[in-house]
Amino acid sequence: MTDVDAELARVHRAEWARVVATLARRLGDLDVAEEMAADAFATAVERWPIDGVPPNPGAWLTTTAHRRAIDRLRRESKREDRHREALMLVDTPEPPGAIDDDRLRLVFTCCHPALAMEARIALTLRMVGGLTVPEIARAFLVQETAMGQRITRAKAKIKAARIPYGVPFHEDVPARVAGVLTVLYLIFNEGYLASTSDGDPVRDDLTAEAIRLTRLVHVLLPADGEVAGLLALMLLTQARRAARVSADGDLVPLGDQDRAAWDRGLIAEGHALVRARLASGQMPGRYQVLAAINAVHTDGPHTDWSQVVALYDQLTRIDPSPIVRLNRAIAVAELDGPQVAMAEIDGLPLETYHTYHATRADFLRRLGRGAEARAAYDRAIALTTNIGEKTYLTHRRDEATGP
Amino acid sequence: MAQYLISVLTDAPVEGNAEEAAAIDVFNAQLQADGQWVFAGGLAWPDSATVVDGRGAEPVFTDGPYAESKEHVIGFWIVEAPHLDVALRLAGQGSKACNRRVEVRPFLSE
């Protein structure tokens, strides 16, 4: 890769969202903004190796894209009002105190609750992340044409239903930010524990993209505790990446991981975010508590399970869902043994959730109830779609001997 | 400004009660005061519907709703809103007032 190529890649990562977002506001059309931004980057690929990288690459790209868009609108405007009709996106007036960053508007538009979740994910990766349609299609193992249609349909709905290009109403902000975080966390989780059985167990491209996007949202909403919490959660999870998959492709559980292989830099960054949230004195939301749990896991040579259980107690008060209770029981098993933990998960309505059966199997194995453990492992293996998890569970099942 | 159709959906043949009617009146008054009102109305049960096909030489009449479905529209509002977020907010209030699910759909613009 030449210096110019490296610079192009860096500028694409750093400037794509800003170029699309600025154009979308100026032109009032997300579709044209996306196309012209892609066009400007293609021009940069042609020109920069010859002319050199401009002193302000971001401004150069925005100006280039803007000129292209104006040319195109002029070319296409048969009637005078055609130009004005292009103002499809509704620019909402800025509520007082809101951060005036076009990229934030772009994020809220792409993650609008009126769009289907898979459309929000695809649109966010395309418009904010700058991934190409083939890249997104590959990441989700979907046909390129299908992914293209998904994005096109989402853009058409934004236009037809007039989904606004702006920050939400003040009282809707917490719910809308939570919606954005759901999209980012789903992208991260798809990378972290790929649900597809014929791909890699970990999709580093997606986890990296999710972290990058969450960093951006954290820059845009620095005072939001949950955004900071999600970023910390992702960093502390990603820090363990190198230790998470064994040489034979098994997923390695936390307790068996080589802590020396963990990324100290990411852990330090995650811990700093968690500490800053604790210092704020504000009631933490679910991502902040999850981040705190992961901070405990990554603090010192051993996990302090009593702290983890205490944090899960706090999480149960925010979210008393069966999945949270299941995760709490996993910590209880470490603190009080599998017998106590088993009683906590009996009867949880998670019959179709593979982790429920994998957890039961693990408790039963530790209790020496081999036959029941093997049956539970079989159920978990049948339900999981992640290849690394399947391998791990199969090995564990074969270790569960005895009656 | 755009217009949105807010359709009231139901899957149970239960008529609105007095409490719902009162809440709907309050909501309608608010829409009118805020200049968001275009039109609204309640509909009779779908079995009162007649399908008409006037594309041939003589119109053909068929008894019953066009599509038999579990859920059907029993009323609607047409509101004026600058964008979807406002329409969604009104739809949420309308849904609460009539105590039923609603669907929001934009009119074609231009």
Short mmCIF file of C-alpha atoms in Angstrom, two decimals:
data_model
loop_
_atom_site.label_atom_id
_atom_site.label_comp_id
_atom_site.label_asym_id
_atom_site.label_seq_id
_atom_site.Cartn_x
_atom_site.Cartn_y
_atom_site.Cartn_z
CA MET A 1 0.00 0.00 0.00
CA THR A 2 1.46 3.37 -1.00
CA ASP A 3 1.35 6.42 1.24
CA VAL A 4 -1.48 7.88 -0.81
CA ASP A 5 -3.48 4.61 -0.56
CA ALA A 6 -3.00 4.56 3.19
CA GLU A 7 -4.05 8.20 3.41
CA LEU A 8 -7.12 7.49 1.25
CA ALA A 9 -8.13 4.63 3.52
CA ARG A 10 -7.59 6.79 6.60
CA VAL A 11 -9.55 9.72 5.17
CA HIS A 12 -12.37 7.39 4.13
CA ARG A 13 -12.68 6.08 7.68
CA ALA A 14 -12.39 9.53 9.22
CA GLU A 15 -14.43 11.62 6.79
CA TRP A 16 -17.09 9.47 5.11
CA ALA A 17 -19.85 10.06 7.66
CA ARG A 18 -19.15 13.79 7.78
CA VAL A 19 -19.25 14.15 3.99
CA VAL A 20 -22.53 12.18 3.67
CA ALA A 21 -24.08 13.98 6.64
CA THR A 22 -23.17 17.48 5.45
CA LEU A 23 -24.41 16.78 1.93
CA ALA A 24 -27.62 15.22 3.21
CA ARG A 25 -28.42 18.41 5.09
CA ARG A 26 -27.46 20.73 2.23
CA LEU A 27 -29.24 18.71 -0.46
CA GLY A 28 -32.05 17.33 1.62
CA ASP A 29 -31.68 13.93 0.03
CA LEU A 30 -29.90 11.00 1.62
CA ASP A 31 -29.75 9.03 -1.60
CA VAL A 32 -28.03 11.77 -3.59
CA ALA A 33 -25.75 12.53 -0.63
CA GLU A 34 -24.57 8.92 -0.50
CA GLU A 35 -24.03 8.70 -4.23
CA MET A 36 -22.14 11.99 -4.46
CA ALA A 37 -19.97 11.12 -1.47
CA ALA A 38 -19.04 7.83 -3.13
CA ASP A 39 -18.36 9.78 -6.33
CA ALA A 40 -16.09 12.25 -4.53
CA PHE A 41 -14.09 9.43 -2.96
CA ALA A 42 -13.76 7.77 -6.38
CA THR A 43 -12.45 11.08 -7.76
CA ALA A 44 -9.96 11.25 -4.88
CA VAL A 45 -8.71 7.76 -5.77
CA GLU A 46 -8.02 9.05 -9.30
CA ARG A 47 -6.68 12.51 -8.49
CA TRP A 48 -4.70 12.26 -5.25
CA PRO A 49 -1.97 9.92 -6.56
CA ILE A 50 -1.33 12.52 -9.33
CA ASP A 51 -2.12 15.85 -7.62
CA GLY A 52 -1.09 14.83 -4.12
CA VAL A 53 -3.31 14.70 -1.03
CA PRO A 54 -5.00 18.08 -0.47
CA PRO A 55 -4.15 19.93 2.77
CA ASN A 56 -7.69 19.50 4.10
CA PRO A 57 -8.94 16.20 2.63
CA GLY A 58 -12.33 16.34 4.34
CA ALA A 59 -13.14 19.81 2.98
CA TRP A 60 -11.88 18.80 -0.49
CA LEU A 61 -14.20 15.79 -0.51
CA THR A 62 -17.23 17.75 0.70
CA THR A 63 -16.64 20.49 -1.88
CA THR A 64 -16.10 17.98 -4.68
CA ALA A 65 -19.23 16.03 -3.74
CA HIS A 66 -21.25 19.22 -3.38
CA ARG A 67 -20.23 20.48 -6.85
CA ARG A 68 -21.13 17.13 -8.38
CA ALA A 69 -24.50 17.23 -6.69
CA ILE A 70 -25.23 20.75 -7.92
CA ASP A 71 -24.22 19.80 -11.47
CA ARG A 72 -26.46 16.81 -11.32
CA LEU A 73 -29.44 18.66 -9.88
CA ARG A 74 -29.07 21.33 -12.59
CA ARG A 75 -28.87 18.67 -15.26
CA GLU A 76 -31.93 16.93 -13.94
CA SER A 77 -34.06 19.96 -13.18
CA LYS A 78 -36.50 20.18 -16.02
CA ARG A 79 -38.60 22.65 -14.12
CA GLU A 80 -37.57 25.41 -11.78
CA ASP A 81 -39.23 23.81 -8.78
CA ARG A 82 -37.58 20.47 -9.45
CA HIS A 83 -34.61 21.74 -7.50
CA ARG A 84 -36.74 22.57 -4.53
CA GLU A 85 -38.60 19.28 -4.80
CA ALA A 86 -35.28 17.57 -4.17
CA LEU A 87 -35.59 18.77 -0.60
CA MET A 88 -37.11 15.49 0.42
CA LEU A 89 -35.43 15.17 3.77
CA VAL A 90 -37.14 17.27 6.34
CA ASP A 91 -34.64 19.39 8.18
CA THR A 92 -35.98 19.73 11.70
CA PRO A 93 -35.19 22.90 13.59
CA GLU A 94 -32.50 22.43 16.19
CA PRO A 95 -33.90 22.14 19.72
CA PRO A 96 -32.00 24.39 22.11
CA GLY A 97 -28.93 22.79 23.62
CA ALA A 98 -28.76 20.01 21.06
CA ILE A 99 -25.42 19.23 19.54
CA ASP A 100 -25.35 20.58 16.04
CA ASP A 101 -23.49 17.88 14.25
CA ASP A 102 -24.78 16.58 10.96
CA ARG A 103 -23.36 13.17 11.74
CA LEU A 104 -25.61 12.88 14.76
CA ARG A 105 -28.64 13.65 12.58
CA LEU A 106 -27.45 10.98 10.18
CA VAL A 107 -27.16 8.41 12.97
CA PHE A 108 -30.64 9.18 14.28
CA THR A 109 -32.15 9.00 10.79
CA CYS A 110 -30.48 5.66 10.00
CA CYS A 111 -31.55 4.20 13.36
CA HIS A 112 -35.12 5.54 13.20
CA PRO A 113 -37.59 3.25 14.98
CA ALA A 114 -39.97 3.32 11.99
CA LEU A 115 -37.40 1.29 10.03
CA ALA A 116 -37.03 -2.47 10.40
CA MET A 117 -34.09 -3.44 12.59
CA GLU A 118 -32.17 -5.11 9.78
CA ALA A 119 -32.67 -2.01 7.63
CA ARG A 120 -31.36 0.20 10.45
CA ILE A 121 -28.25 -1.96 10.74
CA ALA A 122 -27.59 -1.99 7.00
CA LEU A 123 -28.28 1.72 6.60
CA THR A 124 -26.05 2.66 9.54
CA LEU A 125 -23.16 0.58 8.18
CA ARG A 126 -23.59 2.13 4.73
CA MET A 127 -24.34 5.77 5.53
CA VAL A 128 -22.42 6.29 8.75
CA GLY A 129 -19.83 3.52 8.50
CA GLY A 130 -19.09 3.95 4.81
CA LEU A 131 -19.06 0.22 4.15
CA THR A 132 -19.97 -0.70 0.59
CA VAL A 133 -23.09 -2.74 -0.14
CA PRO A 134 -20.98 -5.81 -1.08
CA GLU A 135 -19.05 -5.47 2.21
CA ILE A 136 -22.26 -5.33 4.26
CA ALA A 137 -23.76 -8.21 2.28
CA ARG A 138 -20.65 -10.29 2.97
CA ALA A 139 -20.68 -9.39 6.66
CA PHE A 140 -24.23 -10.71 7.04
CA LEU A 141 -23.86 -13.49 4.43
CA VAL A 142 -26.71 -12.06 2.43
CA GLN A 143 -26.82 -11.82 -1.36
CA GLU A 144 -25.53 -8.48 -2.61
CA THR A 145 -28.74 -7.74 -4.52
CA ALA A 146 -30.84 -8.52 -1.45
CA MET A 147 -28.72 -6.22 0.71
CA GLY A 148 -28.88 -3.52 -1.97
CA GLN A 149 -32.67 -3.79 -2.03
CA ARG A 150 -32.86 -3.65 1.75
CA ILE A 151 -30.96 -0.35 1.74
CA THR A 152 -32.90 1.03 -1.22
CA ARG A 153 -36.23 0.18 0.45
CA ALA A 154 -35.12 1.86 3.67
CA LYS A 155 -34.12 5.02 1.80
CA ALA A 156 -37.44 4.98 -0.05
CA LYS A 157 -39.34 4.79 3.22
CA ILE A 158 -37.31 7.66 4.68
CA LYS A 159 -38.37 9.73 1.67
CA ALA A 160 -42.02 8.65 1.40
CA ALA A 161 -42.83 8.77 5.10
CA ARG A 162 -40.68 11.88 5.63
CA ILE A 163 -38.52 10.45 8.36
CA PRO A 164 -36.84 13.63 9.58
CA TYR A 165 -33.16 14.33 9.21
CA GLY A 166 -32.53 15.64 12.65
CA VAL A 167 -32.18 15.07 16.34
CA PRO A 168 -35.34 13.74 18.02
CA PHE A 169 -37.74 15.66 20.24
CA HIS A 170 -36.15 16.37 23.59
CA GLU A 171 -38.38 13.93 25.49
CA ASP A 172 -37.74 11.20 22.91
CA VAL A 173 -33.95 11.47 23.12
CA PRO A 174 -33.31 8.76 25.76
CA ALA A 175 -35.45 6.21 23.88
CA ARG A 176 -33.95 7.17 20.52
CA VAL A 177 -30.38 6.98 21.86
CA ALA A 178 -31.25 3.57 23.31
CA GLY A 179 -32.42 2.59 19.83
CA VAL A 180 -29.12 3.71 18.31
CA LEU A 181 -27.21 1.72 20.92
CA THR A 182 -29.28 -1.38 20.15
CA VAL A 183 -28.23 -1.14 16.51
CA LEU A 184 -24.56 -0.70 17.44
CA TYR A 185 -24.64 -3.54 19.96
CA LEU A 186 -26.31 -5.87 17.44
CA ILE A 187 -23.55 -5.09 14.92
CA PHE A 188 -20.94 -5.79 17.59
CA ASN A 189 -22.58 -9.02 18.72
CA GLU A 190 -22.96 -10.30 15.19
CA GLY A 191 -19.20 -9.85 14.90
CA TYR A 192 -18.43 -11.15 18.35
CA LEU A 193 -20.55 -14.29 18.12
CA ALA A 194 -21.47 -14.72 14.49
CA SER A 195 -24.86 -16.37 14.18
CA THR A 196 -23.98 -17.96 10.86
CA SER A 197 -22.76 -21.52 10.90
CA ASP A 198 -20.67 -21.41 7.74
CA GLY A 199 -18.45 -18.45 8.58
CA ASP A 200 -15.75 -17.59 11.08
CA PRO A 201 -16.82 -17.76 14.73
CA VAL A 202 -15.64 -14.18 15.22
CA ARG A 203 -16.08 -11.45 12.59
CA ASP A 204 -13.42 -8.89 13.39
CA ASP A 205 -14.57 -6.55 10.64
CA LEU A 206 -17.94 -6.12 12.33
CA THR A 207 -16.67 -5.75 15.88
CA ALA A 208 -14.14 -3.16 14.70
CA GLU A 209 -16.83 -1.26 12.82
CA ALA A 210 -19.20 -1.35 15.78
CA ILE A 211 -16.48 0.04 18.06
CA ARG A 212 -15.60 2.75 15.56
CA LEU A 213 -19.26 3.81 15.23
CA THR A 214 -19.77 3.75 18.99
CA ARG A 215 -16.64 5.88 19.44
CA LEU A 216 -18.19 8.36 17.01
CA VAL A 217 -21.51 8.44 18.88
CA HIS A 218 -19.56 8.87 22.14
CA VAL A 219 -17.78 11.88 20.64
CA LEU A 220 -21.16 13.27 19.53
CA LEU A 221 -22.94 12.59 22.84
CA PRO A 222 -20.13 12.74 25.42
CA ALA A 223 -22.45 13.30 28.38
CA ASP A 224 -24.58 10.22 27.71
CA GLY A 225 -23.69 7.55 30.25
CA GLU A 226 -25.15 4.68 28.30
CA VAL A 227 -23.14 5.55 25.18
CA ALA A 228 -19.97 5.57 27.30
CA GLY A 229 -21.13 2.34 28.93
CA LEU A 230 -21.65 0.58 25.61
CA LEU A 231 -18.27 1.75 24.33
CA ALA A 232 -16.58 0.47 27.51
CA LEU A 233 -18.47 -2.82 27.23
CA MET A 234 -17.30 -3.30 23.64
CA LEU A 235 -13.68 -2.36 24.44
CA LEU A 236 -13.49 -4.69 27.44
CA THR A 237 -15.02 -7.51 25.41
CA GLN A 238 -12.80 -6.91 22.41
CA ALA A 239 -9.74 -6.76 24.72
CA ARG A 240 -10.12 -10.51 25.28
CA ARG A 241 -10.39 -11.25 21.56
CA ALA A 242 -6.95 -12.87 21.09
CA ALA A 243 -7.59 -15.30 23.96
CA ARG A 244 -11.13 -16.12 22.94
CA VAL A 245 -10.59 -18.64 20.15
CA SER A 246 -8.18 -21.55 20.56
CA ALA A 247 -5.84 -22.82 17.86
CA ASP A 248 -8.45 -25.45 16.88
CA GLY A 249 -11.21 -22.86 16.53
CA ASP A 250 -12.93 -23.53 19.86
CA LEU A 251 -14.39 -20.63 21.79
CA VAL A 252 -12.46 -20.45 25.07
CA PRO A 253 -14.53 -19.57 28.15
CA LEU A 254 -13.40 -16.64 30.26
CA GLY A 255 -11.99 -18.76 33.10
CA ASP A 256 -9.71 -20.72 30.76
CA GLN A 257 -8.42 -17.75 28.79
CA ASP A 258 -4.75 -16.76 28.74
CA ARG A 259 -4.92 -13.39 30.44
CA ALA A 260 -1.47 -12.48 29.15
CA ALA A 261 -3.00 -12.41 25.65
CA TRP A 262 -5.53 -9.74 26.58
CA ASP A 263 -5.11 -6.26 25.11
CA ARG A 264 -3.92 -4.05 27.99
CA GLY A 265 -4.53 -0.84 26.04
CA LEU A 266 -8.21 -1.60 25.42
CA ILE A 267 -8.65 -2.72 29.02
CA ALA A 268 -7.14 0.53 30.33
CA GLU A 269 -9.41 2.56 28.06
CA GLY A 270 -12.49 0.56 29.08
CA HIS A 271 -11.67 0.84 32.77
CA ALA A 272 -11.17 4.61 32.46
CA LEU A 273 -14.63 4.95 30.89
CA VAL A 274 -16.21 2.84 33.66
CA ARG A 275 -14.43 4.86 36.36
CA ALA A 276 -15.61 8.12 34.81
CA ARG A 277 -19.20 6.84 34.87
CA LEU A 278 -18.90 5.76 38.50
CA ALA A 279 -17.48 9.20 39.36
CA SER A 280 -20.48 10.88 37.70
CA GLY A 281 -22.69 9.61 40.52
CA GLN A 282 -25.60 9.11 38.08
CA MET A 283 -27.75 5.98 38.13
CA PRO A 284 -26.19 3.62 35.60
CA GLY A 285 -28.23 2.03 32.82
CA ARG A 286 -27.84 -1.52 31.56
CA TYR A 287 -24.80 -0.94 29.34
CA GLN A 288 -22.95 0.77 32.16
CA VAL A 289 -23.64 -2.13 34.51
CA LEU A 290 -22.59 -4.63 31.83
CA ALA A 291 -19.41 -2.60 31.31
CA ALA A 292 -18.77 -2.63 35.06
CA ILE A 293 -19.18 -6.43 35.09
CA ASN A 294 -16.62 -6.70 32.30
CA ALA A 295 -14.34 -4.31 34.15
CA VAL A 296 -14.40 -6.71 37.12
CA HIS A 297 -13.61 -9.63 34.79
CA THR A 298 -10.59 -7.80 33.40
CA ASP A 299 -9.29 -6.47 36.73
CA GLY A 300 -6.41 -8.38 38.34
CA PRO A 301 -5.43 -12.03 37.90
CA HIS A 302 -8.82 -13.46 38.99
CA THR A 303 -12.44 -12.39 38.67
CA ASP A 304 -13.98 -11.19 41.93
CA TRP A 305 -17.26 -13.11 41.61
CA SER A 306 -18.95 -11.49 44.60
CA GLN A 307 -18.66 -8.14 42.82
CA VAL A 308 -20.00 -9.67 39.64
CA VAL A 309 -23.02 -11.12 41.45
CA ALA A 310 -23.66 -7.75 43.12
CA LEU A 311 -23.59 -6.04 39.73
CA TYR A 312 -25.97 -8.64 38.28
CA ASP A 313 -28.31 -7.91 41.20
CA GLN A 314 -28.23 -4.28 40.10
CA LEU A 315 -28.83 -5.30 36.47
CA THR A 316 -31.77 -7.50 37.49
CA ARG A 317 -33.43 -4.42 38.97
CA ILE A 318 -33.05 -2.55 35.66
CA ASP A 319 -33.90 -5.55 33.49
CA PRO A 320 -35.47 -8.55 35.22
CA SER A 321 -35.48 -10.61 32.01
CA PRO A 322 -34.77 -14.38 32.09
CA ILE A 323 -31.52 -13.87 30.16
CA VAL A 324 -30.17 -11.51 32.83
CA ARG A 325 -31.19 -14.03 35.52
CA LEU A 326 -29.40 -16.76 33.58
CA ASN A 327 -26.21 -14.70 33.41
CA ARG A 328 -26.49 -13.88 37.09
CA ALA A 329 -26.75 -17.61 37.86
CA ILE A 330 -23.49 -18.24 35.96
CA ALA A 331 -21.78 -15.83 38.36
CA VAL A 332 -23.59 -17.41 41.34
CA ALA A 333 -22.20 -20.81 40.29
CA GLU A 334 -18.69 -19.42 40.63
CA LEU A 335 -19.41 -17.86 44.01
CA ASP A 336 -21.74 -20.39 45.71
CA GLY A 337 -21.32 -23.49 43.54
CA PRO A 338 -23.43 -25.10 40.80
CA GLN A 339 -26.04 -26.54 43.20
CA VAL A 340 -27.22 -23.08 44.29
CA ALA A 341 -27.01 -21.74 40.73
CA MET A 342 -29.00 -24.67 39.34
CA ALA A 343 -31.95 -23.77 41.56
CA GLU A 344 -31.88 -20.23 40.16
CA ILE A 345 -32.21 -21.26 36.53
CA ASP A 346 -34.71 -24.09 36.90
CA GLY A 347 -37.87 -23.21 35.08
CA LEU A 348 -36.58 -20.08 33.29
CA PRO A 349 -38.60 -19.70 30.07
CA LEU A 350 -35.55 -20.09 27.82
CA GLU A 351 -36.23 -23.51 26.25
CA THR A 352 -35.11 -22.40 22.79
CA TYR A 353 -32.02 -20.44 23.91
CA HIS A 354 -28.82 -22.43 23.42
CA THR A 355 -26.95 -20.65 26.22
CA TYR A 356 -29.62 -21.78 28.69
CA HIS A 357 -28.95 -25.42 27.84
CA ALA A 358 -25.18 -24.90 27.69
CA THR A 359 -25.31 -23.35 31.16
CA ARG A 360 -27.48 -26.15 32.55
CA ALA A 361 -25.13 -28.69 30.97
CA ASP A 362 -22.14 -27.03 32.61
CA PHE A 363 -23.80 -27.02 36.05
CA LEU A 364 -24.89 -30.67 35.67
CA ARG A 365 -21.40 -31.69 34.56
CA ARG A 366 -19.88 -29.99 37.59
CA LEU A 367 -22.44 -31.73 39.81
CA GLY A 368 -21.34 -35.09 38.37
CA ARG A 369 -24.72 -35.74 36.72
CA GLY A 370 -23.12 -36.98 33.48
CA ALA A 371 -26.13 -38.38 31.63
CA GLU A 372 -28.27 -35.27 32.20
CA ALA A 373 -25.30 -33.06 31.31
CA ARG A 374 -24.78 -34.86 27.99
CA ALA A 375 -28.47 -34.50 27.12
CA ALA A 376 -28.31 -30.77 27.90
CA TYR A 377 -25.15 -30.35 25.79
CA ASP A 378 -26.89 -32.11 22.89
CA ARG A 379 -29.80 -29.69 23.17
CA ALA A 380 -27.40 -26.69 23.26
CA ILE A 381 -25.41 -27.99 20.27
CA ALA A 382 -28.61 -28.45 18.28
CA LEU A 383 -29.69 -24.87 19.02
CA THR A 384 -26.44 -22.95 18.47
CA THR A 385 -25.51 -21.75 15.01
CA ASN A 386 -22.03 -20.47 15.86
CA ILE A 387 -19.37 -22.87 14.61
CA GLY A 388 -16.83 -22.14 17.38
CA GLU A 389 -19.44 -22.62 20.06
CA LYS A 390 -20.58 -25.91 18.51
CA THR A 391 -17.01 -27.25 18.59
CA TYR A 392 -16.52 -26.11 22.18
CA LEU A 393 -19.79 -27.65 23.36
CA THR A 394 -19.07 -30.92 21.56
CA HIS A 395 -15.70 -31.19 23.34
CA ARG A 396 -17.35 -30.42 26.65
CA ARG A 397 -20.08 -32.99 26.10
CA ASP A 398 -17.47 -35.67 25.42
CA GLU A 399 -15.79 -34.76 28.72
CA ALA A 400 -19.00 -35.18 30.68
CA THR A 401 -18.62 -38.82 31.59
CA GLY A 402 -20.34 -40.91 34.22
CA PRO A 403 -24.01 -41.63 34.83
CA MET B 1 -46.35 19.82 5.43
CA ALA B 2 -47.41 16.30 4.66
CA GLN B 3 -50.56 14.36 5.39
CA TYR B 4 -50.70 11.01 7.12
CA LEU B 5 -53.47 8.47 7.40
CA ILE B 6 -53.73 7.03 10.89
CA SER B 7 -55.85 3.88 10.64
CA VAL B 8 -57.35 2.36 13.74
CA LEU B 9 -56.95 -1.42 13.78
CA THR B 10 -58.89 -3.99 15.68
CA ASP B 11 -59.16 -7.75 15.76
CA ALA B 12 -62.11 -7.95 18.15
CA PRO B 13 -65.70 -7.02 17.35
CA VAL B 14 -65.97 -4.75 20.36
CA GLU B 15 -67.50 -1.31 20.02
CA GLY B 16 -65.82 1.69 21.60
CA ASN B 17 -67.00 2.56 25.09
CA ALA B 18 -67.89 5.96 26.56
CA GLU B 19 -64.48 6.43 28.11
CA GLU B 20 -62.77 5.86 24.76
CA ALA B 21 -65.23 8.16 23.00
CA ALA B 22 -64.49 10.93 25.51
CA ALA B 23 -60.73 10.50 25.09
CA ILE B 24 -61.14 10.59 21.29
CA ASP B 25 -63.12 13.87 21.59
CA VAL B 26 -60.31 15.40 23.64
CA PHE B 27 -57.72 14.24 21.10
CA ASN B 28 -59.79 15.55 18.17
CA ALA B 29 -60.16 18.94 19.86
CA GLN B 30 -56.41 19.08 20.39
CA LEU B 31 -55.73 18.24 16.72
CA GLN B 32 -58.08 21.02 15.64
CA ALA B 33 -56.60 23.56 18.06
CA ASP B 34 -53.08 22.72 16.86
CA GLY B 35 -54.01 22.93 13.18
CA GLN B 36 -53.17 19.28 12.58
CA TRP B 37 -56.71 18.09 11.91
CA VAL B 38 -57.72 17.17 8.36
CA PHE B 39 -60.46 14.62 8.85
CA ALA B 40 -61.47 11.70 11.04
CA GLY B 41 -64.21 9.16 11.27
CA GLY B 42 -65.33 5.83 12.61
CA LEU B 43 -66.42 3.02 10.30
CA ALA B 44 -69.20 0.46 10.54
CA TRP B 45 -68.22 -3.22 10.86
CA PRO B 46 -66.60 -4.74 7.77
CA ASP B 47 -69.57 -7.04 7.15
CA SER B 48 -71.50 -3.93 6.11
CA ALA B 49 -69.09 -3.41 3.20
CA THR B 50 -69.88 -3.89 -0.48
CA VAL B 51 -67.18 -4.38 -3.07
CA VAL B 52 -67.86 -2.65 -6.38
CA ASP B 53 -66.00 -3.35 -9.61
CA GLY B 54 -66.87 -0.67 -12.13
CA ARG B 55 -64.24 -1.54 -14.68
CA GLY B 56 -66.61 -3.51 -16.91
CA ALA B 57 -69.67 -2.39 -18.85
CA GLU B 58 -71.91 -2.75 -15.80
CA PRO B 59 -70.68 -2.35 -12.22
CA VAL B 60 -70.50 -5.63 -10.31
CA PHE B 61 -71.47 -5.62 -6.63
CA THR B 62 -70.18 -8.17 -4.15
CA ASP B 63 -71.24 -8.44 -0.54
CA GLY B 64 -68.60 -8.29 2.16
CA PRO B 65 -65.16 -6.83 2.66
CA TYR B 66 -62.58 -6.98 -0.10
CA ALA B 67 -60.22 -9.09 1.99
CA GLU B 68 -61.18 -11.31 4.89
CA SER B 69 -58.60 -10.61 7.55
CA LYS B 70 -58.23 -11.11 11.24
CA GLU B 71 -57.55 -7.44 11.74
CA HIS B 72 -59.44 -4.61 10.09
CA VAL B 73 -59.76 -0.86 10.02
CA ILE B 74 -62.58 0.57 12.13
CA GLY B 75 -61.72 4.23 11.97
CA PHE B 76 -59.10 6.72 10.91
CA TRP B 77 -57.63 10.14 11.26
CA ILE B 78 -56.02 12.19 8.55
CA VAL B 79 -53.51 14.56 10.09
CA GLU B 80 -51.19 17.26 8.88
CA ALA B 81 -47.60 16.95 10.11
CA PRO B 82 -44.22 18.32 9.00
CA HIS B 83 -42.54 14.92 9.26
CA LEU B 84 -42.91 11.39 10.53
CA ASP B 85 -41.79 12.06 14.10
CA VAL B 86 -44.74 14.42 14.59
CA ALA B 87 -47.12 11.96 12.90
CA LEU B 88 -45.85 9.13 15.11
CA ARG B 89 -46.37 11.21 18.19
CA LEU B 90 -49.96 12.03 17.15
CA ALA B 91 -50.53 8.36 16.32
CA GLY B 92 -49.34 7.41 19.79
CA GLN B 93 -51.81 9.83 21.35
CA GLY B 94 -54.61 8.65 19.06
CA SER B 95 -53.88 5.02 19.88
CA LYS B 96 -54.06 5.79 23.57
CA ALA B 97 -57.30 7.74 23.15
CA CYS B 98 -59.16 5.05 21.20
CA ASN B 99 -57.43 2.25 23.08
CA ARG B 100 -56.46 0.39 19.92
CA ARG B 101 -53.43 -0.14 17.71
CA VAL B 102 -53.06 2.25 14.80
CA GLU B 103 -51.10 2.28 11.58
CA VAL B 104 -49.45 5.42 10.18
CA ARG B 105 -49.12 5.79 6.44
CA PRO B 106 -48.03 8.83 4.48
CA PHE B 107 -50.08 10.18 1.60
CA LEU B 108 -48.21 10.43 -1.68
CA SER B 109 -46.77 13.90 -1.96
CA GLU B 110 -46.48 16.06 -5.11
#
